[in-house]
Short mmCIF file of N, CA, C and O in Angstrom, two decimals:
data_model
loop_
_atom_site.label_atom_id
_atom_site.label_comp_id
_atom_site.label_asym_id
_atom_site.label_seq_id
_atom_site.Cartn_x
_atom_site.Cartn_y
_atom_site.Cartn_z
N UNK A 28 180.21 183.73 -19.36
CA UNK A 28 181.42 183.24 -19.97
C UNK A 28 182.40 182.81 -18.86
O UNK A 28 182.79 183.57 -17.98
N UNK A 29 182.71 181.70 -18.96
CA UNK A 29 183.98 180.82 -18.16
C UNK A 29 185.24 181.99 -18.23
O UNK A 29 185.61 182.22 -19.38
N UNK A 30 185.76 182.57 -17.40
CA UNK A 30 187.04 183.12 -17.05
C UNK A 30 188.25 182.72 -16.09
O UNK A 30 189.18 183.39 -15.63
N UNK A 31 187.91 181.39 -15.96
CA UNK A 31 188.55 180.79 -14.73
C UNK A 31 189.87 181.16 -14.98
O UNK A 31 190.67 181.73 -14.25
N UNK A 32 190.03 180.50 -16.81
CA UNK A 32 191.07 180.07 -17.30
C UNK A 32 192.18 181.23 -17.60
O UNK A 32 193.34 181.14 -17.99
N UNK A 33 191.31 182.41 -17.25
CA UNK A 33 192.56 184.01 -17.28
C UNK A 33 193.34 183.93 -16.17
O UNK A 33 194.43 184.47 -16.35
N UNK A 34 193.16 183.33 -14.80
CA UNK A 34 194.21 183.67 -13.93
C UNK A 34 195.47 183.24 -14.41
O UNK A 34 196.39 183.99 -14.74
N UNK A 35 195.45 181.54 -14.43
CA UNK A 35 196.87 180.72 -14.95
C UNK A 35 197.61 181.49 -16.03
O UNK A 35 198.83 181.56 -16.13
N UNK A 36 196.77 182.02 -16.78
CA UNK A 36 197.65 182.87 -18.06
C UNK A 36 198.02 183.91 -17.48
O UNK A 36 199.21 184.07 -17.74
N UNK A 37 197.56 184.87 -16.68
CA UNK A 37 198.08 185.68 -15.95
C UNK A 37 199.30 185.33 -15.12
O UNK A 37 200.27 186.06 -15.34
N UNK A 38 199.49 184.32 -14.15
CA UNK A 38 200.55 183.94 -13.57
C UNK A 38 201.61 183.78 -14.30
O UNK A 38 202.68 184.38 -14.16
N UNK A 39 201.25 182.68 -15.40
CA UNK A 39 202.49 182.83 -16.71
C UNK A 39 202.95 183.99 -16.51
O UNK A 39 203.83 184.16 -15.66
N UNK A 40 202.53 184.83 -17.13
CA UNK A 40 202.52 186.12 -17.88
C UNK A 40 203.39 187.00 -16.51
O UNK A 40 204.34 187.77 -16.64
N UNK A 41 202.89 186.71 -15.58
CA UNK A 41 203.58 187.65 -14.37
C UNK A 41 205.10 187.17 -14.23
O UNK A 41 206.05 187.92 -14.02
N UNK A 42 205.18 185.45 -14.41
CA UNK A 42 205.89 184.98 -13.88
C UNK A 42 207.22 185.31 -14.95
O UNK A 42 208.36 185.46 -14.52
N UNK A 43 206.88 185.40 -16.31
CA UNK A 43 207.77 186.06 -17.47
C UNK A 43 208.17 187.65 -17.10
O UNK A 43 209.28 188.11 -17.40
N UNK A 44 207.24 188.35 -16.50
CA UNK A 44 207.63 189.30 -16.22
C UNK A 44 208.87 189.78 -15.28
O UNK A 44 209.75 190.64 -15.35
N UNK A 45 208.34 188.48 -14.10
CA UNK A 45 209.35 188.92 -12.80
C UNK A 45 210.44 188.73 -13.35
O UNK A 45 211.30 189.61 -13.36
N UNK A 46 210.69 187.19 -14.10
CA UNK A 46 212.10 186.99 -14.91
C UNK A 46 212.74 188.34 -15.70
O UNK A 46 213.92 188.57 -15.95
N UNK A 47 211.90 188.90 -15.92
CA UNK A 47 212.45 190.11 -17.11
C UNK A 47 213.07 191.07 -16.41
O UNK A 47 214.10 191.65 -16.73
N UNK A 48 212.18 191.28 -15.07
CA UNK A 48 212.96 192.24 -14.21
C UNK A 48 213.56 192.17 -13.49
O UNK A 48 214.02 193.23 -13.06
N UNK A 49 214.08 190.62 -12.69
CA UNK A 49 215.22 190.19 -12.19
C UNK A 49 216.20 190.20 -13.38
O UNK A 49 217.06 191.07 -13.30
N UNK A 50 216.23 189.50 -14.35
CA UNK A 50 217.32 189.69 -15.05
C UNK A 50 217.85 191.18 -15.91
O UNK A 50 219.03 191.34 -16.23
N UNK A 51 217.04 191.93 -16.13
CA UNK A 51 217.31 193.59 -16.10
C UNK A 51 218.34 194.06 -14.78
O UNK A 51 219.23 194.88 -14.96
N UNK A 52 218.15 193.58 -13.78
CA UNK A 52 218.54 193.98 -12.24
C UNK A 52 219.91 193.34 -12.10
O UNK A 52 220.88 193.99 -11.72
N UNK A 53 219.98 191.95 -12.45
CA UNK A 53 221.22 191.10 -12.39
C UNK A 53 222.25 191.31 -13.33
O UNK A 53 221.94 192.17 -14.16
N UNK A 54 223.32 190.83 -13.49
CA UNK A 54 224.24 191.40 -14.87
C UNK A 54 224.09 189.57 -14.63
O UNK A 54 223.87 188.85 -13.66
N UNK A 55 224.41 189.28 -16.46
CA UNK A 55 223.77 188.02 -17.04
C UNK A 55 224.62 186.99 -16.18
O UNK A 55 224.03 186.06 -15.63
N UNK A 56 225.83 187.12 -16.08
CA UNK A 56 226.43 185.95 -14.86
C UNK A 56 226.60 185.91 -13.91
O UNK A 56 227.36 185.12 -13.35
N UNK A 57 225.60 187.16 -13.16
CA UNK A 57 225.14 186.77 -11.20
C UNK A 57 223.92 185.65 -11.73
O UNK A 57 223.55 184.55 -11.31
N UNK A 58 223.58 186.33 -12.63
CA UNK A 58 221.50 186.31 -13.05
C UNK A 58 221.57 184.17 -13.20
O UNK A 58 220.97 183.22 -12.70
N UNK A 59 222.74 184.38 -14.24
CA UNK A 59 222.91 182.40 -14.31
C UNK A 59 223.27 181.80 -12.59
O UNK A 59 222.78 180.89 -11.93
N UNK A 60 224.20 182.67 -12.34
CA UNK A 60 225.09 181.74 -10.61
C UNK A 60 223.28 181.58 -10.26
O UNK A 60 222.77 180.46 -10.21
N UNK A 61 222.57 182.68 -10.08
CA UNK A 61 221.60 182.65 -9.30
C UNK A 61 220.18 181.96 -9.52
O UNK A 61 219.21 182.29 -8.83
N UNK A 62 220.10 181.08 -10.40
CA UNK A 62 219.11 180.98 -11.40
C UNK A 62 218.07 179.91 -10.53
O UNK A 62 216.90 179.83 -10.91
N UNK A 63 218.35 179.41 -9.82
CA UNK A 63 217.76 178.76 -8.67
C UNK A 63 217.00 179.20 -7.70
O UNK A 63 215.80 178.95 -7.51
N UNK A 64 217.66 179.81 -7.12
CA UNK A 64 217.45 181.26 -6.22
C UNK A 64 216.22 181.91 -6.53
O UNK A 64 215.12 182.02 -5.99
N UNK A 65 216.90 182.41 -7.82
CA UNK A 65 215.26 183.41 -8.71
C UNK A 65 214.18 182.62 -9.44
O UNK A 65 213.13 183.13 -9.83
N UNK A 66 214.55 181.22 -9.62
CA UNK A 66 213.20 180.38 -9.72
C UNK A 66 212.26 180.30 -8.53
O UNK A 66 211.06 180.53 -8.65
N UNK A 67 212.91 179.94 -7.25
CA UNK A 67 212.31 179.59 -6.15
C UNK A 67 211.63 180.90 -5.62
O UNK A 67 210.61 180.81 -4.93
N UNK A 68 212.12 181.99 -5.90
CA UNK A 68 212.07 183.20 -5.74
C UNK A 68 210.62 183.64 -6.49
O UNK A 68 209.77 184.29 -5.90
N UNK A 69 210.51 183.25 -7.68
CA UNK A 69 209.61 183.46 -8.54
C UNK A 69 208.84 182.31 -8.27
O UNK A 69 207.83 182.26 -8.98
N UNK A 70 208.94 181.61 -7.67
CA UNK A 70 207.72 180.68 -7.29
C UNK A 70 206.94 180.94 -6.35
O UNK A 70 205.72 180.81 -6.33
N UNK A 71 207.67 181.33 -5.51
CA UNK A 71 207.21 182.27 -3.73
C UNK A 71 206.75 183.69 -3.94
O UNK A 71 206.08 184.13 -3.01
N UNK A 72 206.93 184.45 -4.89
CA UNK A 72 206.40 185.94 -5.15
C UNK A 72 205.67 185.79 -5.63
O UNK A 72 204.56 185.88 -5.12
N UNK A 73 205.92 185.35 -7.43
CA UNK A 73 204.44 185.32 -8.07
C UNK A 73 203.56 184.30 -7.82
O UNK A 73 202.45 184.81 -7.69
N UNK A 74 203.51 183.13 -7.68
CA UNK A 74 202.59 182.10 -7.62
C UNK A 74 201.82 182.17 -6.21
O UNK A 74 200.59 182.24 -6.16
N UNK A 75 202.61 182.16 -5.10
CA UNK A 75 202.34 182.09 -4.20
C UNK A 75 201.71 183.34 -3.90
O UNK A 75 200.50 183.28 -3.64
N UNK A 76 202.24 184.39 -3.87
CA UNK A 76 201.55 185.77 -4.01
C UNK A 76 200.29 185.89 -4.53
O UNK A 76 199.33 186.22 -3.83
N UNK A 77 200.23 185.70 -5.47
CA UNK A 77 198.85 185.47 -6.79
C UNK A 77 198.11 184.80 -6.56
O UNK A 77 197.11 185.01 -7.25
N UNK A 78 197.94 183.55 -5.51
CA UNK A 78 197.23 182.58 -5.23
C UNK A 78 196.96 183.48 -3.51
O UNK A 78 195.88 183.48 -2.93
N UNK A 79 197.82 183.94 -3.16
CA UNK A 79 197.21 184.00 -1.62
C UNK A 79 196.16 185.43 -2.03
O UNK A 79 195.05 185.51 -1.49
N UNK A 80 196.50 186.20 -2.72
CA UNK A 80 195.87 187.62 -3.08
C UNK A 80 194.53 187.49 -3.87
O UNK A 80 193.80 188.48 -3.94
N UNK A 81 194.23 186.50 -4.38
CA UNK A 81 193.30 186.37 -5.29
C UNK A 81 192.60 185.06 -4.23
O UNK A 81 191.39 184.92 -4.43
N UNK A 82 192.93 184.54 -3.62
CA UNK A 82 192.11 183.92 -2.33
C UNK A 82 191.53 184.06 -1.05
O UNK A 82 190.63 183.69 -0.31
N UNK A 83 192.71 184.95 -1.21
CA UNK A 83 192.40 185.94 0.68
C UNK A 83 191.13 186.18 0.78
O UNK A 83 190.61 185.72 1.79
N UNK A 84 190.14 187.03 -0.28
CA UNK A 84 189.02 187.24 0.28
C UNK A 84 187.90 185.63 0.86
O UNK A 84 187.20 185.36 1.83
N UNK A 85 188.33 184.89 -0.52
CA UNK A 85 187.74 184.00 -0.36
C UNK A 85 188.10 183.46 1.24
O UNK A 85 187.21 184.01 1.89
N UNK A 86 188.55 183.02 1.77
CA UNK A 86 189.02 182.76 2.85
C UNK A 86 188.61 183.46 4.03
O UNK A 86 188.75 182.91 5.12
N UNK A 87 188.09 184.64 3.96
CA UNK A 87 187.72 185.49 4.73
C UNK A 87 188.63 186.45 5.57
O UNK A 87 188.38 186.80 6.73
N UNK A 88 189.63 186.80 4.89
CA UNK A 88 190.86 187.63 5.13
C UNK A 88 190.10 189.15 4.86
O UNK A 88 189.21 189.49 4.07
N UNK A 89 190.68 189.71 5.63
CA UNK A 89 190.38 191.52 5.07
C UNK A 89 191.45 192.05 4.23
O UNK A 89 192.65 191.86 4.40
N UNK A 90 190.86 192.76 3.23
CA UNK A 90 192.08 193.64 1.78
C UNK A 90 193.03 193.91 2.72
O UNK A 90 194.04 193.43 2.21
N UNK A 91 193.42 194.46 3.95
CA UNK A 91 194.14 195.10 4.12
C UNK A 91 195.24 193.63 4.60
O UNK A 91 196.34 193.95 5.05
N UNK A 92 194.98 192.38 4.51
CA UNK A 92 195.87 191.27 4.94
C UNK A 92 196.34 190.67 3.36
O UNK A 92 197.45 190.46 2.89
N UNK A 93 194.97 190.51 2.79
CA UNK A 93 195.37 189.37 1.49
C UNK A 93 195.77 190.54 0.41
O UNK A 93 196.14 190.13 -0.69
N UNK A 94 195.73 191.78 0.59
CA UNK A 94 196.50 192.60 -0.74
C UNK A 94 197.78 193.00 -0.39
O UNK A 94 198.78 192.74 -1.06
N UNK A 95 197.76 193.69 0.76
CA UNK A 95 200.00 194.07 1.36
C UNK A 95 200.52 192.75 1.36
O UNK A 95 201.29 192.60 0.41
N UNK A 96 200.41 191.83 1.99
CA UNK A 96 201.18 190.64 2.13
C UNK A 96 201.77 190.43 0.80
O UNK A 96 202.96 190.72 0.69
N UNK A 97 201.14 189.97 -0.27
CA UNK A 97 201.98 189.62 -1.60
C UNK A 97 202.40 191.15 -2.35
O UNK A 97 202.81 191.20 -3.51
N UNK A 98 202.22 192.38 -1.44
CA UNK A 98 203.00 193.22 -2.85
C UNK A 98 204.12 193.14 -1.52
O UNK A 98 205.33 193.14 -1.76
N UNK A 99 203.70 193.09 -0.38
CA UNK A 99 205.03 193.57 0.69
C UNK A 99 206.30 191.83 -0.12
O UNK A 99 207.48 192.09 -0.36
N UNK A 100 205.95 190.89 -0.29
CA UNK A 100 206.78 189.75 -0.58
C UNK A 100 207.47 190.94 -1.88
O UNK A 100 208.43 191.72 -1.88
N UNK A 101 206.48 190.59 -2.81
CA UNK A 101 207.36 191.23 -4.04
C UNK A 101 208.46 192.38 -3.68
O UNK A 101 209.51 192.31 -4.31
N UNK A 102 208.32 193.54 -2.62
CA UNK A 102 208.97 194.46 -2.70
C UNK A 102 210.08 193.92 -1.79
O UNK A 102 211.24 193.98 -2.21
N UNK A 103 209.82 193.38 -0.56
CA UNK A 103 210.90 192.80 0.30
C UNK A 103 211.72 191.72 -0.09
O UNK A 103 212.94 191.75 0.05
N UNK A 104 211.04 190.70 -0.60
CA UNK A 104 212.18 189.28 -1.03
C UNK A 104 213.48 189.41 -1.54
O UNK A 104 214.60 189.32 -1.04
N UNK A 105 212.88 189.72 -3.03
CA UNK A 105 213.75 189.84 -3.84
C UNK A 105 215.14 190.74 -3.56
O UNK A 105 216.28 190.32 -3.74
N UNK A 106 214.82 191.98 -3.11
CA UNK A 106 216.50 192.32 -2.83
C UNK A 106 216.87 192.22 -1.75
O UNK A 106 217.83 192.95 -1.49
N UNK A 107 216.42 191.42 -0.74
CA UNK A 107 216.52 190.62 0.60
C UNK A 107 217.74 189.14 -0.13
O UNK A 107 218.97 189.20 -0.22
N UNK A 108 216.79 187.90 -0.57
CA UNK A 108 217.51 187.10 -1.06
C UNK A 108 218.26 187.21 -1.78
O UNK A 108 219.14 186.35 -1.80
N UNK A 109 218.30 188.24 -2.69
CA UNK A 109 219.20 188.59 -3.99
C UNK A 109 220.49 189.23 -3.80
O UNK A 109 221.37 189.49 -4.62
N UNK A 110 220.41 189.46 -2.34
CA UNK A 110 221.43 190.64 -1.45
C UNK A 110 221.77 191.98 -2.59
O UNK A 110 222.92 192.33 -2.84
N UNK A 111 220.61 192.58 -3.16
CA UNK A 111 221.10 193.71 -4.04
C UNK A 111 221.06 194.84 -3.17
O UNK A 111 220.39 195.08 -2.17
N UNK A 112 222.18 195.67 -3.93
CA UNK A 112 222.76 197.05 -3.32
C UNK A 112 221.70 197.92 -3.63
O UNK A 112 220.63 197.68 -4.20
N UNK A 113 222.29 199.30 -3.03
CA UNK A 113 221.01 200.30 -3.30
C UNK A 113 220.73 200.67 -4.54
O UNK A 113 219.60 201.09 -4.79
N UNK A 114 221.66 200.59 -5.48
CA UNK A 114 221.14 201.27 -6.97
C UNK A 114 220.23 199.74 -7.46
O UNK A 114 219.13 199.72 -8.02
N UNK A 115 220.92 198.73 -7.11
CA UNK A 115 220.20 198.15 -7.98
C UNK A 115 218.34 197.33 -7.01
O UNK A 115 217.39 196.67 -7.43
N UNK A 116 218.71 197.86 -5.76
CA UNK A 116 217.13 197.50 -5.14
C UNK A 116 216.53 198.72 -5.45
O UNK A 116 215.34 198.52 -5.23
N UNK A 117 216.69 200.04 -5.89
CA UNK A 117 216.06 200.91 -6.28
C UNK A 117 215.43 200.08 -7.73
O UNK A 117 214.37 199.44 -7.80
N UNK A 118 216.40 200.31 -8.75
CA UNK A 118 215.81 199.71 -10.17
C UNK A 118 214.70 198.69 -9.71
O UNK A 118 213.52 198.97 -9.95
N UNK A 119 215.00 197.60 -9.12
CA UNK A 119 214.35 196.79 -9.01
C UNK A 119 213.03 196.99 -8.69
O UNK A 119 212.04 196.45 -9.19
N UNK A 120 213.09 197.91 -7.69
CA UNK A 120 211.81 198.76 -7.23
C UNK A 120 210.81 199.39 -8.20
O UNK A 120 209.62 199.08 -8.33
N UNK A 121 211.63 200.50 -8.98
CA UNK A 121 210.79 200.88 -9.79
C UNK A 121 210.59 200.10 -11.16
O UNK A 121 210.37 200.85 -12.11
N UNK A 122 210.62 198.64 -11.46
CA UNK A 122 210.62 197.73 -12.54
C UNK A 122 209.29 197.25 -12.08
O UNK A 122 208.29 197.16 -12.79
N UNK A 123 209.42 196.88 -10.53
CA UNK A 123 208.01 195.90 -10.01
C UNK A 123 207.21 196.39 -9.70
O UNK A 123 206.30 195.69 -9.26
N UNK A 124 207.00 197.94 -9.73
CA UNK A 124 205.59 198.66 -9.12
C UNK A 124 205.65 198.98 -10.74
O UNK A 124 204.81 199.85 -10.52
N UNK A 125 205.81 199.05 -11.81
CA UNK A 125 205.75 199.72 -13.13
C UNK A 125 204.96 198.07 -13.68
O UNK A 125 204.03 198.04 -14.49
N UNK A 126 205.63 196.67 -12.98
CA UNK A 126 205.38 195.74 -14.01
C UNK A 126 203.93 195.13 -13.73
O UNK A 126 203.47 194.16 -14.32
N UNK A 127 203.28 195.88 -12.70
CA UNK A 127 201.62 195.62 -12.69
C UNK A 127 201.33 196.02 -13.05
O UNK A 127 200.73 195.25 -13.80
N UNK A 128 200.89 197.73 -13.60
CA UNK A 128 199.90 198.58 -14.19
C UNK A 128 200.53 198.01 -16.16
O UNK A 128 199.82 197.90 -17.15
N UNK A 129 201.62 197.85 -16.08
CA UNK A 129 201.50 196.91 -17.34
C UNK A 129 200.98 195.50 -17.86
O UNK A 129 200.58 195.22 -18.99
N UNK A 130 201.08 194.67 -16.73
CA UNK A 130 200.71 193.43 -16.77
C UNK A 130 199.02 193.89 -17.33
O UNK A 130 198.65 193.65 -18.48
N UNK A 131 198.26 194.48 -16.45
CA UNK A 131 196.70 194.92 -16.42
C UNK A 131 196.35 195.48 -17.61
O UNK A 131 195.44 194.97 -18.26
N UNK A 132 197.28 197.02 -18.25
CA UNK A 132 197.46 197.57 -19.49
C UNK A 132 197.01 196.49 -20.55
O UNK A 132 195.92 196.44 -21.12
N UNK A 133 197.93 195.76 -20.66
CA UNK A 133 198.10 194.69 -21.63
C UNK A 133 196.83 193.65 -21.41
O UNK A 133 196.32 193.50 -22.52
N UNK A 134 196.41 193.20 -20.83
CA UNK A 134 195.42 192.18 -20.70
C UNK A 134 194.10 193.10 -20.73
O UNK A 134 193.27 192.73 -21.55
N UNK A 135 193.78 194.24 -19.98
CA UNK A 135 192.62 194.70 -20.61
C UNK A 135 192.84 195.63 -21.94
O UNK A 135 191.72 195.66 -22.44
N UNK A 136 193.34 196.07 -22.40
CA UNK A 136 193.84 196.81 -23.96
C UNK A 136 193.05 195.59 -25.01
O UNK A 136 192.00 195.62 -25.65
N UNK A 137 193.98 194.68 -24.87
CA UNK A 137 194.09 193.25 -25.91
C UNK A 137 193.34 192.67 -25.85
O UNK A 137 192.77 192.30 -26.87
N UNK A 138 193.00 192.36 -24.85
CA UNK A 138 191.88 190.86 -24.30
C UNK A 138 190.80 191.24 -23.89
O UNK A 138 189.90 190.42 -24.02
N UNK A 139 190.41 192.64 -23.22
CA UNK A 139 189.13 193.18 -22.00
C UNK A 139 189.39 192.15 -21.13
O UNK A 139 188.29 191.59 -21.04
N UNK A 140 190.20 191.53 -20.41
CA UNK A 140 190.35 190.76 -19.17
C UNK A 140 190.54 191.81 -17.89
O UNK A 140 191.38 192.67 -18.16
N UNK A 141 189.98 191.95 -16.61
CA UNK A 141 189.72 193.16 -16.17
C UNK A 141 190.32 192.60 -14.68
O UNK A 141 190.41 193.24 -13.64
N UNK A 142 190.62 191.44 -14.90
CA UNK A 142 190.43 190.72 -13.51
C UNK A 142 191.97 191.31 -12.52
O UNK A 142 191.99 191.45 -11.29
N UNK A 143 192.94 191.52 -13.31
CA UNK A 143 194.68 191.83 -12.76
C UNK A 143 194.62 192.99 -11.64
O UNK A 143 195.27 193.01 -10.59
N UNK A 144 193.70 193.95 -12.09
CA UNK A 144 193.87 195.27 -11.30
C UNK A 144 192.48 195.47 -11.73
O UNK A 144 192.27 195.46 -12.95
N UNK A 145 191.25 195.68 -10.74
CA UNK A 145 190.00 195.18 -11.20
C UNK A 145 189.29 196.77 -10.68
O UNK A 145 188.29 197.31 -11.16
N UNK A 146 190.24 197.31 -9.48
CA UNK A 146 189.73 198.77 -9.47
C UNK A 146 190.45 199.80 -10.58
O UNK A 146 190.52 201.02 -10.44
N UNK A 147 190.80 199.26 -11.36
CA UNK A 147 191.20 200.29 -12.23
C UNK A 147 190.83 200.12 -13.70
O UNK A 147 191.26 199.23 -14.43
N UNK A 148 190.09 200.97 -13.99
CA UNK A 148 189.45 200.69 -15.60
C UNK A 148 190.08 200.83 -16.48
O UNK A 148 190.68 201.90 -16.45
N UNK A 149 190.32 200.05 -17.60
CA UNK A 149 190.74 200.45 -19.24
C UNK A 149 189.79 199.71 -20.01
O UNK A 149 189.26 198.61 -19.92
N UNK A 150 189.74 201.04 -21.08
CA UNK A 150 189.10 200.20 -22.04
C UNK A 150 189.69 199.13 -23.10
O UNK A 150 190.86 199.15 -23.47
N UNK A 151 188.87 198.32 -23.50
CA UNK A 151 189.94 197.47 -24.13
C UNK A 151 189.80 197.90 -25.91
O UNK A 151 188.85 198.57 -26.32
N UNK A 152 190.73 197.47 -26.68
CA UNK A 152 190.95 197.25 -28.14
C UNK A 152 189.66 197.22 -28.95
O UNK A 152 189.38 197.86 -29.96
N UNK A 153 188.85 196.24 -28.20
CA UNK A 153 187.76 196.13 -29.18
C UNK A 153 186.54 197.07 -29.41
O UNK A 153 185.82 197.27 -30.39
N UNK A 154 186.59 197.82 -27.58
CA UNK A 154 185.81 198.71 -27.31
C UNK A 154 185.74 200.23 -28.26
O UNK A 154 184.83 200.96 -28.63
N UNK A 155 187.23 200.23 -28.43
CA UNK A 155 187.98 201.38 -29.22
C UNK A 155 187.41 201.31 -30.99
O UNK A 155 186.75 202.17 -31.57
N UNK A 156 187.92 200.00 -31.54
CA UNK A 156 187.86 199.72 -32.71
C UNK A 156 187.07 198.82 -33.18
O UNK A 156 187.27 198.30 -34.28
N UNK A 157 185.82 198.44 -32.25
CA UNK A 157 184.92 197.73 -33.51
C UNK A 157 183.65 198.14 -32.67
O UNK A 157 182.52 197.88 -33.08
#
């Protein structure tokens, strides 16, 4: 079966996410001043992240280059560019290490798509109930 087509939905899906948890982090009229910022932001974390992490091997990178690099972006950028204070680079913190084991949750639960977090097993929906 063709699975190519799960990454791009995944990126979506991440890329809705990061929005959810930058704007949780922002109060709604930094979150608008900044909305540029956290596009470009979200273009360079998730896309770029997601594409270098899911290529690295291909490329012939070792896990220990093509997997830190895009979680170190995600954890460093954002309240780097965002200039957030400590309460709110904490939140932020614990939003983006919480919003992978959900992203994965959700796609293998629903779908059995296994590919997000691939050392970590769930069973999916269908496995459960049919």
């Amino acid at each position: 079966m063709n699975t190519a087509w799960h990454f791009p939905v995944m990126i979506f899906a991440s890329l809705l996410v990061f929005f959810l948890v930058i704007r949780a982090v922002l109060p709604g009229q930094e979150f608008l001043q900044k909305k540029y910022t956290v596009l470009l932001l979200s273009v360079w974390v998730v896309i770029v992240g997601m594409l270098f992490g899911k290529y690295g091997a291909s490329w012939g990178l070792s896990w220990w280059v093509y997997y830190p690099i895009p979680m170190l972006m995600t954890v460093l950028l954002p309240p780097f560019v965002l200039k957030l204070r400590k309460t709110k680079t904490f939140l932020y913190l614990v939003l983006s290490f919480l919003s992978a084991p959900v992203i994965h949750l959700f796609f293998s639960f629903f779908f059995g798509w296994t590919e997000y977090m691939p050392f970590w097993k769930v069973s999916s929906m269908q496995i459960l109930f049919f």
